[in-house]
Amino acid sequence: MTTSPRIGVLAVQGDVREHVQALHTLGVATSTVRRPAELEGLDGLVIPGGESTVMDKLVRAFDLQGPLRERIAGGMPVYGSCAGMIMLADRVADATSDQQTLGGMDLLVRRNAFGRQVDSFEVDLSIPAVRDGESEPVRAVFIRAPWVEEVGGAVEVLAEVPADGSSGERGGKVVMARQDNLLVTSFHPEVTGDLRVHEYFVDLVRGA
């Protein structure tokens, strides 16, 4: 594995440009993925936020579901933010009747768990796994975000919403997790300018 990986961003729907820019800022070779052939030569993949049901339908329409599942099963590192978290979960609460996921992570994720667009919020998270993440909190932006309701034994929880008086019922909810080469966040680090989550994923890709 080289020290200069190529990371793709799934570009069927969602906030693709922001993730591409974050990776470019870190000096990572980046390409967008809309067709199975565009997975060739990639060392990792980002699945952006967006609308998980639309993303699922487009992934199937573009004949990407099978190739993506194959690469995930083969150990390719993948990072999913928000809708990407849903796409990587094995189980989804409140899924639509025909909704499918790529799977790979032993998670039960609830769609839109933090509320509608008007319920979007920001909070500081302690994420010891990322650089200076314990002493310098990560500002996390949640937009119609899912949360993790159940984690399997192979899943490492990396961050939870602080369980303090200001957090209400969302306090203590799991919002970042990792299983082997798969990483998910409920929040959108690509919109804040804080690149530490992307940096953590790039390091994961380099070590794969």
mmCIF file with all atom_site columns, C-alpha atoms in Angstrom:
data_model
loop_
_atom_site.group_PDB
_atom_site.id
_atom_site.type_symbol
_atom_site.label_atom_id
_atom_site.label_alt_id
_atom_site.label_comp_id
_atom_site.label_asym_id
_atom_site.label_entity_id
_atom_site.label_seq_id
_atom_site.pdbx_PDB_ins_code
_atom_site.Cartn_x
_atom_site.Cartn_y
_atom_site.Cartn_z
_atom_site.occupancy
_atom_site.B_iso_or_equiv
_atom_site.pdbx_formal_charge
_atom_site.auth_seq_id
_atom_site.auth_comp_id
_atom_site.auth_asym_id
_atom_site.auth_atom_id
_atom_site.pdbx_PDB_model_num
ATOM 1   C CA . MET A 1 1   ? 0.000   0.000  0.000   1.00 0.00 ? 1   MET A CA 1
ATOM 2   C CA . THR A 1 2   ? 1.426   3.383  -0.992  1.00 0.00 ? 2   THR A CA 1
ATOM 3   C CA . THR A 1 3   ? 1.433   6.408  1.252   1.00 0.00 ? 3   THR A CA 1
ATOM 4   C CA . SER A 1 4   ? -0.551  8.312  -1.400  1.00 0.00 ? 4   SER A CA 1
ATOM 5   C CA . PRO A 1 5   ? -3.866  6.491  -1.722  1.00 0.00 ? 5   PRO A CA 1
ATOM 6   C CA . ARG A 1 6   ? -6.634  7.256  -4.176  1.00 0.00 ? 6   ARG A CA 1
ATOM 7   C CA . ILE A 1 7   ? -9.998  7.699  -2.483  1.00 0.00 ? 7   ILE A CA 1
ATOM 8   C CA . GLY A 1 8   ? -13.282 7.847  -4.360  1.00 0.00 ? 8   GLY A CA 1
ATOM 9   C CA . VAL A 1 9   ? -16.444 9.699  -3.375  1.00 0.00 ? 9   VAL A CA 1
ATOM 10  C CA . LEU A 1 10  ? -19.730 8.047  -4.302  1.00 0.00 ? 10  LEU A CA 1
ATOM 11  C CA . ALA A 1 11  ? -21.341 10.682 -6.499  1.00 0.00 ? 11  ALA A CA 1
ATOM 12  C CA . VAL A 1 12  ? -24.867 9.487  -7.221  1.00 0.00 ? 12  VAL A CA 1
ATOM 13  C CA . GLN A 1 13  ? -26.454 11.939 -4.745  1.00 0.00 ? 13  GLN A CA 1
ATOM 14  C CA . GLY A 1 14  ? -25.608 14.064 -1.715  1.00 0.00 ? 14  GLY A CA 1
ATOM 15  C CA . ASP A 1 15  ? -22.854 16.437 -0.601  1.00 0.00 ? 15  ASP A CA 1
ATOM 16  C CA . VAL A 1 16  ? -20.167 15.062 -2.894  1.00 0.00 ? 16  VAL A CA 1
ATOM 17  C CA . ARG A 1 17  ? -18.283 18.296 -3.566  1.00 0.00 ? 17  ARG A CA 1
ATOM 18  C CA . GLU A 1 18  ? -17.618 19.010 0.116   1.00 0.00 ? 18  GLU A CA 1
ATOM 19  C CA . HIS A 1 19  ? -15.999 15.614 0.687   1.00 0.00 ? 19  HIS A CA 1
ATOM 20  C CA . VAL A 1 20  ? -13.908 15.926 -2.477  1.00 0.00 ? 20  VAL A CA 1
ATOM 21  C CA . GLN A 1 21  ? -12.688 19.332 -1.288  1.00 0.00 ? 21  GLN A CA 1
ATOM 22  C CA . ALA A 1 22  ? -11.827 18.005 2.179   1.00 0.00 ? 22  ALA A CA 1
ATOM 23  C CA . LEU A 1 23  ? -9.770  15.171 0.687   1.00 0.00 ? 23  LEU A CA 1
ATOM 24  C CA . HIS A 1 24  ? -8.072  17.536 -1.780  1.00 0.00 ? 24  HIS A CA 1
ATOM 25  C CA . THR A 1 25  ? -7.129  19.823 1.099   1.00 0.00 ? 25  THR A CA 1
ATOM 26  C CA . LEU A 1 26  ? -5.415  16.864 2.745   1.00 0.00 ? 26  LEU A CA 1
ATOM 27  C CA . GLY A 1 27  ? -3.475  16.257 -0.474  1.00 0.00 ? 27  GLY A CA 1
ATOM 28  C CA . VAL A 1 28  ? -5.269  13.019 -1.325  1.00 0.00 ? 28  VAL A CA 1
ATOM 29  C CA . ALA A 1 29  ? -5.872  11.935 -4.924  1.00 0.00 ? 29  ALA A CA 1
ATOM 30  C CA . THR A 1 30  ? -9.644  11.866 -5.308  1.00 0.00 ? 30  THR A CA 1
ATOM 31  C CA . SER A 1 31  ? -12.165 10.814 -7.950  1.00 0.00 ? 31  SER A CA 1
ATOM 32  C CA . THR A 1 32  ? -15.927 10.576 -8.137  1.00 0.00 ? 32  THR A CA 1
ATOM 33  C CA . VAL A 1 33  ? -17.748 7.265  -8.550  1.00 0.00 ? 33  VAL A CA 1
ATOM 34  C CA . ARG A 1 34  ? -20.948 6.831  -10.545 1.00 0.00 ? 34  ARG A CA 1
ATOM 35  C CA . ARG A 1 35  ? -20.189 3.644  -12.483 1.00 0.00 ? 35  ARG A CA 1
ATOM 36  C CA . PRO A 1 36  ? -18.731 0.242  -11.479 1.00 0.00 ? 36  PRO A CA 1
ATOM 37  C CA . ALA A 1 37  ? -15.604 0.791  -13.608 1.00 0.00 ? 37  ALA A CA 1
ATOM 38  C CA . GLU A 1 38  ? -14.781 3.893  -11.561 1.00 0.00 ? 38  GLU A CA 1
ATOM 39  C CA . LEU A 1 39  ? -14.192 1.697  -8.491  1.00 0.00 ? 39  LEU A CA 1
ATOM 40  C CA . GLU A 1 40  ? -11.090 0.248  -10.140 1.00 0.00 ? 40  GLU A CA 1
ATOM 41  C CA . GLY A 1 41  ? -7.841  1.502  -8.676  1.00 0.00 ? 41  GLY A CA 1
ATOM 42  C CA . LEU A 1 42  ? -9.438  2.974  -5.565  1.00 0.00 ? 42  LEU A CA 1
ATOM 43  C CA . ASP A 1 43  ? -7.909  2.361  -2.134  1.00 0.00 ? 43  ASP A CA 1
ATOM 44  C CA . GLY A 1 44  ? -10.918 3.723  -0.230  1.00 0.00 ? 44  GLY A CA 1
ATOM 45  C CA . LEU A 1 45  ? -14.345 5.277  -0.686  1.00 0.00 ? 45  LEU A CA 1
ATOM 46  C CA . VAL A 1 46  ? -16.474 7.959  0.962   1.00 0.00 ? 46  VAL A CA 1
ATOM 47  C CA . ILE A 1 47  ? -20.280 7.676  0.945   1.00 0.00 ? 47  ILE A CA 1
ATOM 48  C CA . PRO A 1 48  ? -21.576 11.206 1.567   1.00 0.00 ? 48  PRO A CA 1
ATOM 49  C CA . GLY A 1 49  ? -24.615 12.530 3.335   1.00 0.00 ? 49  GLY A CA 1
ATOM 50  C CA . GLY A 1 50  ? -27.814 12.973 1.380   1.00 0.00 ? 50  GLY A CA 1
ATOM 51  C CA . GLU A 1 51  ? -31.065 11.030 1.220   1.00 0.00 ? 51  GLU A CA 1
ATOM 52  C CA . SER A 1 52  ? -30.463 7.353  1.925   1.00 0.00 ? 52  SER A CA 1
ATOM 53  C CA . THR A 1 53  ? -33.552 6.068  0.112   1.00 0.00 ? 53  THR A CA 1
ATOM 54  C CA . VAL A 1 54  ? -32.686 8.004  -3.069  1.00 0.00 ? 54  VAL A CA 1
ATOM 55  C CA . MET A 1 55  ? -29.035 6.978  -2.813  1.00 0.00 ? 55  MET A CA 1
ATOM 56  C CA . ASP A 1 56  ? -30.039 3.321  -2.482  1.00 0.00 ? 56  ASP A CA 1
ATOM 57  C CA . LYS A 1 57  ? -32.250 3.477  -5.590  1.00 0.00 ? 57  LYS A CA 1
ATOM 58  C CA . LEU A 1 58  ? -29.569 5.218  -7.649  1.00 0.00 ? 58  LEU A CA 1
ATOM 59  C CA . VAL A 1 59  ? -26.849 2.789  -6.537  1.00 0.00 ? 59  VAL A CA 1
ATOM 60  C CA . ARG A 1 60  ? -29.034 -0.042 -7.791  1.00 0.00 ? 60  ARG A CA 1
ATOM 61  C CA . ALA A 1 61  ? -30.000 1.808  -10.988 1.00 0.00 ? 61  ALA A CA 1
ATOM 62  C CA . PHE A 1 62  ? -26.324 2.409  -11.825 1.00 0.00 ? 62  PHE A CA 1
ATOM 63  C CA . ASP A 1 63  ? -25.467 -1.279 -11.163 1.00 0.00 ? 63  ASP A CA 1
ATOM 64  C CA . LEU A 1 64  ? -23.198 -0.264 -8.302  1.00 0.00 ? 64  LEU A CA 1
ATOM 65  C CA . GLN A 1 65  ? -24.772 -2.262 -5.483  1.00 0.00 ? 65  GLN A CA 1
ATOM 66  C CA . GLY A 1 66  ? -23.106 -5.586 -6.271  1.00 0.00 ? 66  GLY A CA 1
ATOM 67  C CA . PRO A 1 67  ? -19.630 -4.160 -6.956  1.00 0.00 ? 67  PRO A CA 1
ATOM 68  C CA . LEU A 1 68  ? -19.776 -1.983 -3.841  1.00 0.00 ? 68  LEU A CA 1
ATOM 69  C CA . ARG A 1 69  ? -20.825 -4.890 -1.640  1.00 0.00 ? 69  ARG A CA 1
ATOM 70  C CA . GLU A 1 70  ? -18.012 -6.958 -3.131  1.00 0.00 ? 70  GLU A CA 1
ATOM 71  C CA . ARG A 1 71  ? -15.369 -4.311 -2.434  1.00 0.00 ? 71  ARG A CA 1
ATOM 72  C CA . ILE A 1 72  ? -16.685 -3.787 1.113   1.00 0.00 ? 72  ILE A CA 1
ATOM 73  C CA . ALA A 1 73  ? -16.605 -7.536 1.784   1.00 0.00 ? 73  ALA A CA 1
ATOM 74  C CA . GLY A 1 74  ? -13.082 -7.600 0.368   1.00 0.00 ? 74  GLY A CA 1
ATOM 75  C CA . GLY A 1 75  ? -11.882 -5.108 2.974   1.00 0.00 ? 75  GLY A CA 1
ATOM 76  C CA . MET A 1 76  ? -11.813 -1.803 1.095   1.00 0.00 ? 76  MET A CA 1
ATOM 77  C CA . PRO A 1 77  ? -11.949 1.040  3.643   1.00 0.00 ? 77  PRO A CA 1
ATOM 78  C CA . VAL A 1 78  ? -15.196 3.007  3.403   1.00 0.00 ? 78  VAL A CA 1
ATOM 79  C CA . TYR A 1 79  ? -16.340 6.068  5.335   1.00 0.00 ? 79  TYR A CA 1
ATOM 80  C CA . GLY A 1 80  ? -20.046 6.927  5.436   1.00 0.00 ? 80  GLY A CA 1
ATOM 81  C CA . SER A 1 81  ? -21.385 10.210 6.839   1.00 0.00 ? 81  SER A CA 1
ATOM 82  C CA . CYS A 1 82  ? -25.081 10.623 7.723   1.00 0.00 ? 82  CYS A CA 1
ATOM 83  C CA . ALA A 1 83  ? -26.849 8.842  4.824   1.00 0.00 ? 83  ALA A CA 1
ATOM 84  C CA . GLY A 1 84  ? -23.566 6.999  4.307   1.00 0.00 ? 84  GLY A CA 1
ATOM 85  C CA . MET A 1 85  ? -23.923 5.618  7.843   1.00 0.00 ? 85  MET A CA 1
ATOM 86  C CA . ILE A 1 86  ? -27.319 4.225  6.889   1.00 0.00 ? 86  ILE A CA 1
ATOM 87  C CA . MET A 1 87  ? -25.915 2.718  3.689   1.00 0.00 ? 87  MET A CA 1
ATOM 88  C CA . LEU A 1 88  ? -23.205 0.863  5.631   1.00 0.00 ? 88  LEU A CA 1
ATOM 89  C CA . ALA A 1 89  ? -25.482 -0.438 8.401   1.00 0.00 ? 89  ALA A CA 1
ATOM 90  C CA . ASP A 1 90  ? -26.692 -4.027 8.320   1.00 0.00 ? 90  ASP A CA 1
ATOM 91  C CA . ARG A 1 91  ? -30.040 -3.022 9.839   1.00 0.00 ? 91  ARG A CA 1
ATOM 92  C CA . VAL A 1 92  ? -32.152 0.144  9.586   1.00 0.00 ? 92  VAL A CA 1
ATOM 93  C CA . ALA A 1 93  ? -35.032 1.120  11.856  1.00 0.00 ? 93  ALA A CA 1
ATOM 94  C CA . ASP A 1 94  ? -37.890 2.948  10.124  1.00 0.00 ? 94  ASP A CA 1
ATOM 95  C CA . ALA A 1 95  ? -36.631 1.939  6.684   1.00 0.00 ? 95  ALA A CA 1
ATOM 96  C CA . THR A 1 96  ? -39.015 2.240  3.767   1.00 0.00 ? 96  THR A CA 1
ATOM 97  C CA . SER A 1 97  ? -40.536 -1.039 2.579   1.00 0.00 ? 97  SER A CA 1
ATOM 98  C CA . ASP A 1 98  ? -38.166 -1.389 -0.377  1.00 0.00 ? 98  ASP A CA 1
ATOM 99  C CA . GLN A 1 99  ? -35.052 0.188  1.138   1.00 0.00 ? 99  GLN A CA 1
ATOM 100 C CA . GLN A 1 100 ? -31.788 -1.737 0.942   1.00 0.00 ? 100 GLN A CA 1
ATOM 101 C CA . THR A 1 101 ? -28.308 -1.023 2.248   1.00 0.00 ? 101 THR A CA 1
ATOM 102 C CA . LEU A 1 102 ? -24.805 -2.010 1.263   1.00 0.00 ? 102 LEU A CA 1
ATOM 103 C CA . GLY A 1 103 ? -24.227 -3.325 4.784   1.00 0.00 ? 103 GLY A CA 1
ATOM 104 C CA . GLY A 1 104 ? -20.949 -4.390 6.303   1.00 0.00 ? 104 GLY A CA 1
ATOM 105 C CA . MET A 1 105 ? -21.300 -2.927 9.800   1.00 0.00 ? 105 MET A CA 1
ATOM 106 C CA . ASP A 1 106 ? -23.091 -4.754 12.587  1.00 0.00 ? 106 ASP A CA 1
ATOM 107 C CA . LEU A 1 107 ? -25.286 -1.772 13.448  1.00 0.00 ? 107 LEU A CA 1
ATOM 108 C CA . LEU A 1 108 ? -28.938 -0.932 13.883  1.00 0.00 ? 108 LEU A CA 1
ATOM 109 C CA . VAL A 1 109 ? -29.336 2.665  12.700  1.00 0.00 ? 109 VAL A CA 1
ATOM 110 C CA . ARG A 1 110 ? -32.477 4.802  12.972  1.00 0.00 ? 110 ARG A CA 1
ATOM 111 C CA . ARG A 1 111 ? -33.170 7.155  10.081  1.00 0.00 ? 111 ARG A CA 1
ATOM 112 C CA . ASN A 1 112 ? -33.834 10.849 10.839  1.00 0.00 ? 112 ASN A CA 1
ATOM 113 C CA . ALA A 1 113 ? -33.518 10.011 14.536  1.00 0.00 ? 113 ALA A CA 1
ATOM 114 C CA . PHE A 1 114 ? -32.456 13.529 15.556  1.00 0.00 ? 114 PHE A CA 1
ATOM 115 C CA . GLY A 1 115 ? -35.461 15.085 13.846  1.00 0.00 ? 115 GLY A CA 1
ATOM 116 C CA . ARG A 1 116 ? -36.329 17.005 10.710  1.00 0.00 ? 116 ARG A CA 1
ATOM 117 C CA . GLN A 1 117 ? -34.373 19.733 8.928   1.00 0.00 ? 117 GLN A CA 1
ATOM 118 C CA . VAL A 1 118 ? -35.617 22.348 11.412  1.00 0.00 ? 118 VAL A CA 1
ATOM 119 C CA . ASP A 1 119 ? -34.176 20.239 14.240  1.00 0.00 ? 119 ASP A CA 1
ATOM 120 C CA . SER A 1 120 ? -30.616 20.453 12.889  1.00 0.00 ? 120 SER A CA 1
ATOM 121 C CA . PHE A 1 121 ? -28.079 21.276 15.582  1.00 0.00 ? 121 PHE A CA 1
ATOM 122 C CA . GLU A 1 122 ? -24.384 21.508 16.438  1.00 0.00 ? 122 GLU A CA 1
ATOM 123 C CA . VAL A 1 123 ? -22.526 20.105 19.431  1.00 0.00 ? 123 VAL A CA 1
ATOM 124 C CA . ASP A 1 124 ? -18.921 19.616 20.553  1.00 0.00 ? 124 ASP A CA 1
ATOM 125 C CA . LEU A 1 125 ? -17.840 15.972 20.639  1.00 0.00 ? 125 LEU A CA 1
ATOM 126 C CA . SER A 1 126 ? -14.894 14.401 22.412  1.00 0.00 ? 126 SER A CA 1
ATOM 127 C CA . ILE A 1 127 ? -13.380 11.950 19.911  1.00 0.00 ? 127 ILE A CA 1
ATOM 128 C CA . PRO A 1 128 ? -10.143 10.567 21.367  1.00 0.00 ? 128 PRO A CA 1
ATOM 129 C CA . ALA A 1 129 ? -9.469  8.507  18.222  1.00 0.00 ? 129 ALA A CA 1
ATOM 130 C CA . VAL A 1 130 ? -8.826  11.590 16.100  1.00 0.00 ? 130 VAL A CA 1
ATOM 131 C CA . ARG A 1 131 ? -5.860  13.921 16.451  1.00 0.00 ? 131 ARG A CA 1
ATOM 132 C CA . ASP A 1 132 ? -6.150  15.962 19.676  1.00 0.00 ? 132 ASP A CA 1
ATOM 133 C CA . GLY A 1 133 ? -9.766  14.798 19.818  1.00 0.00 ? 133 GLY A CA 1
ATOM 134 C CA . GLU A 1 134 ? -9.831  14.479 23.591  1.00 0.00 ? 134 GLU A CA 1
ATOM 135 C CA . SER A 1 135 ? -8.327  17.853 24.417  1.00 0.00 ? 135 SER A CA 1
ATOM 136 C CA . GLU A 1 136 ? -9.825  19.715 21.426  1.00 0.00 ? 136 GLU A CA 1
ATOM 137 C CA . PRO A 1 137 ? -13.465 18.772 20.781  1.00 0.00 ? 137 PRO A CA 1
ATOM 138 C CA . VAL A 1 138 ? -14.785 18.248 17.271  1.00 0.00 ? 138 VAL A CA 1
ATOM 139 C CA . ARG A 1 139 ? -17.649 20.575 16.344  1.00 0.00 ? 139 ARG A CA 1
ATOM 140 C CA . ALA A 1 140 ? -20.275 18.246 14.874  1.00 0.00 ? 140 ALA A CA 1
ATOM 141 C CA . VAL A 1 141 ? -23.129 19.367 12.615  1.00 0.00 ? 141 VAL A CA 1
ATOM 142 C CA . PHE A 1 142 ? -26.252 17.182 12.543  1.00 0.00 ? 142 PHE A CA 1
ATOM 143 C CA . ILE A 1 143 ? -28.754 17.607 9.683   1.00 0.00 ? 143 ILE A CA 1
ATOM 144 C CA . ARG A 1 144 ? -31.709 15.184 9.601   1.00 0.00 ? 144 ARG A CA 1
ATOM 145 C CA . ALA A 1 145 ? -29.202 12.783 11.073  1.00 0.00 ? 145 ALA A CA 1
ATOM 146 C CA . PRO A 1 146 ? -29.473 9.121  12.066  1.00 0.00 ? 146 PRO A CA 1
ATOM 147 C CA . TRP A 1 147 ? -28.169 7.656  15.283  1.00 0.00 ? 147 TRP A CA 1
ATOM 148 C CA . VAL A 1 148 ? -26.960 4.172  16.199  1.00 0.00 ? 148 VAL A CA 1
ATOM 149 C CA . GLU A 1 149 ? -29.383 2.191  18.368  1.00 0.00 ? 149 GLU A CA 1
ATOM 150 C CA . GLU A 1 150 ? -27.492 -1.114 18.591  1.00 0.00 ? 150 GLU A CA 1
ATOM 151 C CA . VAL A 1 151 ? -23.886 -2.114 17.978  1.00 0.00 ? 151 VAL A CA 1
ATOM 152 C CA . GLY A 1 152 ? -22.492 -5.590 17.467  1.00 0.00 ? 152 GLY A CA 1
ATOM 153 C CA . GLY A 1 153 ? -19.498 -6.987 19.299  1.00 0.00 ? 153 GLY A CA 1
ATOM 154 C CA . ALA A 1 154 ? -17.056 -6.149 16.487  1.00 0.00 ? 154 ALA A CA 1
ATOM 155 C CA . VAL A 1 155 ? -18.036 -2.465 16.443  1.00 0.00 ? 155 VAL A CA 1
ATOM 156 C CA . GLU A 1 156 ? -15.923 0.151  18.230  1.00 0.00 ? 156 GLU A CA 1
ATOM 157 C CA . VAL A 1 157 ? -17.873 3.193  19.425  1.00 0.00 ? 157 VAL A CA 1
ATOM 158 C CA . LEU A 1 158 ? -15.794 6.323  18.788  1.00 0.00 ? 158 LEU A CA 1
ATOM 159 C CA . ALA A 1 159 ? -18.153 9.127  19.827  1.00 0.00 ? 159 ALA A CA 1
ATOM 160 C CA . GLU A 1 160 ? -21.458 9.792  21.570  1.00 0.00 ? 160 GLU A CA 1
ATOM 161 C CA . VAL A 1 161 ? -23.474 12.973 22.038  1.00 0.00 ? 161 VAL A CA 1
ATOM 162 C CA . PRO A 1 162 ? -22.608 14.304 25.520  1.00 0.00 ? 162 PRO A CA 1
ATOM 163 C CA . ALA A 1 163 ? -25.133 13.160 28.106  1.00 0.00 ? 163 ALA A CA 1
ATOM 164 C CA . ASP A 1 164 ? -25.605 16.528 29.792  1.00 0.00 ? 164 ASP A CA 1
ATOM 165 C CA . GLY A 1 165 ? -28.643 18.607 30.607  1.00 0.00 ? 165 GLY A CA 1
ATOM 166 C CA . SER A 1 166 ? -28.559 20.510 27.325  1.00 0.00 ? 166 SER A CA 1
ATOM 167 C CA . SER A 1 167 ? -28.609 17.385 25.162  1.00 0.00 ? 167 SER A CA 1
ATOM 168 C CA . GLY A 1 168 ? -31.993 16.049 26.256  1.00 0.00 ? 168 GLY A CA 1
ATOM 169 C CA . GLU A 1 169 ? -32.967 12.675 24.840  1.00 0.00 ? 169 GLU A CA 1
ATOM 170 C CA . ARG A 1 170 ? -30.166 12.768 22.280  1.00 0.00 ? 170 ARG A CA 1
ATOM 171 C CA . GLY A 1 171 ? -27.559 12.636 25.047  1.00 0.00 ? 171 GLY A CA 1
ATOM 172 C CA . GLY A 1 172 ? -25.571 9.412  25.015  1.00 0.00 ? 172 GLY A CA 1
ATOM 173 C CA . LYS A 1 173 ? -26.520 8.456  21.454  1.00 0.00 ? 173 LYS A CA 1
ATOM 174 C CA . VAL A 1 174 ? -23.762 6.818  19.406  1.00 0.00 ? 174 VAL A CA 1
ATOM 175 C CA . VAL A 1 175 ? -22.808 9.057  16.467  1.00 0.00 ? 175 VAL A CA 1
ATOM 176 C CA . MET A 1 176 ? -19.430 7.691  15.323  1.00 0.00 ? 176 MET A CA 1
ATOM 177 C CA . ALA A 1 177 ? -18.282 4.094  15.068  1.00 0.00 ? 177 ALA A CA 1
ATOM 178 C CA . ARG A 1 178 ? -15.800 1.832  13.353  1.00 0.00 ? 178 ARG A CA 1
ATOM 179 C CA . GLN A 1 179 ? -15.745 -1.831 12.411  1.00 0.00 ? 179 GLN A CA 1
ATOM 180 C CA . ASP A 1 180 ? -12.481 -3.008 10.860  1.00 0.00 ? 180 ASP A CA 1
ATOM 181 C CA . ASN A 1 181 ? -12.027 -0.831 7.737   1.00 0.00 ? 181 ASN A CA 1
ATOM 182 C CA . LEU A 1 182 ? -15.489 0.734  7.872   1.00 0.00 ? 182 LEU A CA 1
ATOM 183 C CA . LEU A 1 183 ? -16.097 4.109  9.540   1.00 0.00 ? 183 LEU A CA 1
ATOM 184 C CA . VAL A 1 184 ? -19.368 5.991  10.034  1.00 0.00 ? 184 VAL A CA 1
ATOM 185 C CA . THR A 1 185 ? -20.516 9.298  11.489  1.00 0.00 ? 185 THR A CA 1
ATOM 186 C CA . SER A 1 186 ? -24.013 10.681 11.983  1.00 0.00 ? 186 SER A CA 1
ATOM 187 C CA . PHE A 1 187 ? -22.639 14.177 11.519  1.00 0.00 ? 187 PHE A CA 1
ATOM 188 C CA . HIS A 1 188 ? -21.117 16.122 8.612   1.00 0.00 ? 188 HIS A CA 1
ATOM 189 C CA . PRO A 1 189 ? -17.421 16.930 9.207   1.00 0.00 ? 189 PRO A CA 1
ATOM 190 C CA . GLU A 1 190 ? -17.105 18.072 5.593   1.00 0.00 ? 190 GLU A CA 1
ATOM 191 C CA . VAL A 1 191 ? -19.064 21.280 6.291   1.00 0.00 ? 191 VAL A CA 1
ATOM 192 C CA . THR A 1 192 ? -17.053 22.648 9.225   1.00 0.00 ? 192 THR A CA 1
ATOM 193 C CA . GLY A 1 193 ? -13.519 22.913 7.858   1.00 0.00 ? 193 GLY A CA 1
ATOM 194 C CA . ASP A 1 194 ? -12.256 20.604 10.634  1.00 0.00 ? 194 ASP A CA 1
ATOM 195 C CA . LEU A 1 195 ? -10.497 17.852 8.683   1.00 0.00 ? 195 LEU A CA 1
ATOM 196 C CA . ARG A 1 196 ? -9.638  15.526 11.565  1.00 0.00 ? 196 ARG A CA 1
ATOM 197 C CA . VAL A 1 197 ? -12.289 12.910 10.777  1.00 0.00 ? 197 VAL A CA 1
ATOM 198 C CA . HIS A 1 198 ? -11.209 12.816 7.134   1.00 0.00 ? 198 HIS A CA 1
ATOM 199 C CA . GLU A 1 199 ? -7.592  12.668 8.278   1.00 0.00 ? 199 GLU A CA 1
ATOM 200 C CA . TYR A 1 200 ? -8.468  9.698  10.507  1.00 0.00 ? 200 TYR A CA 1
ATOM 201 C CA . PHE A 1 201 ? -10.068 7.942  7.532   1.00 0.00 ? 201 PHE A CA 1
ATOM 202 C CA . VAL A 1 202 ? -7.101  8.657  5.252   1.00 0.00 ? 202 VAL A CA 1
ATOM 203 C CA . ASP A 1 203 ? -4.810  7.098  7.873   1.00 0.00 ? 203 ASP A CA 1
ATOM 204 C CA . LEU A 1 204 ? -7.136  4.092  8.005   1.00 0.00 ? 204 LEU A CA 1
ATOM 205 C CA . VAL A 1 205 ? -6.857  3.758  4.211   1.00 0.00 ? 205 VAL A CA 1
ATOM 206 C CA . ARG A 1 206 ? -3.079  4.031  4.302   1.00 0.00 ? 206 ARG A CA 1
ATOM 207 C CA . GLY A 1 207 ? -2.900  1.308  6.948   1.00 0.00 ? 207 GLY A CA 1
ATOM 208 C CA . ALA A 1 208 ? -5.259  -1.099 5.163   1.00 0.00 ? 208 ALA A CA 1
#
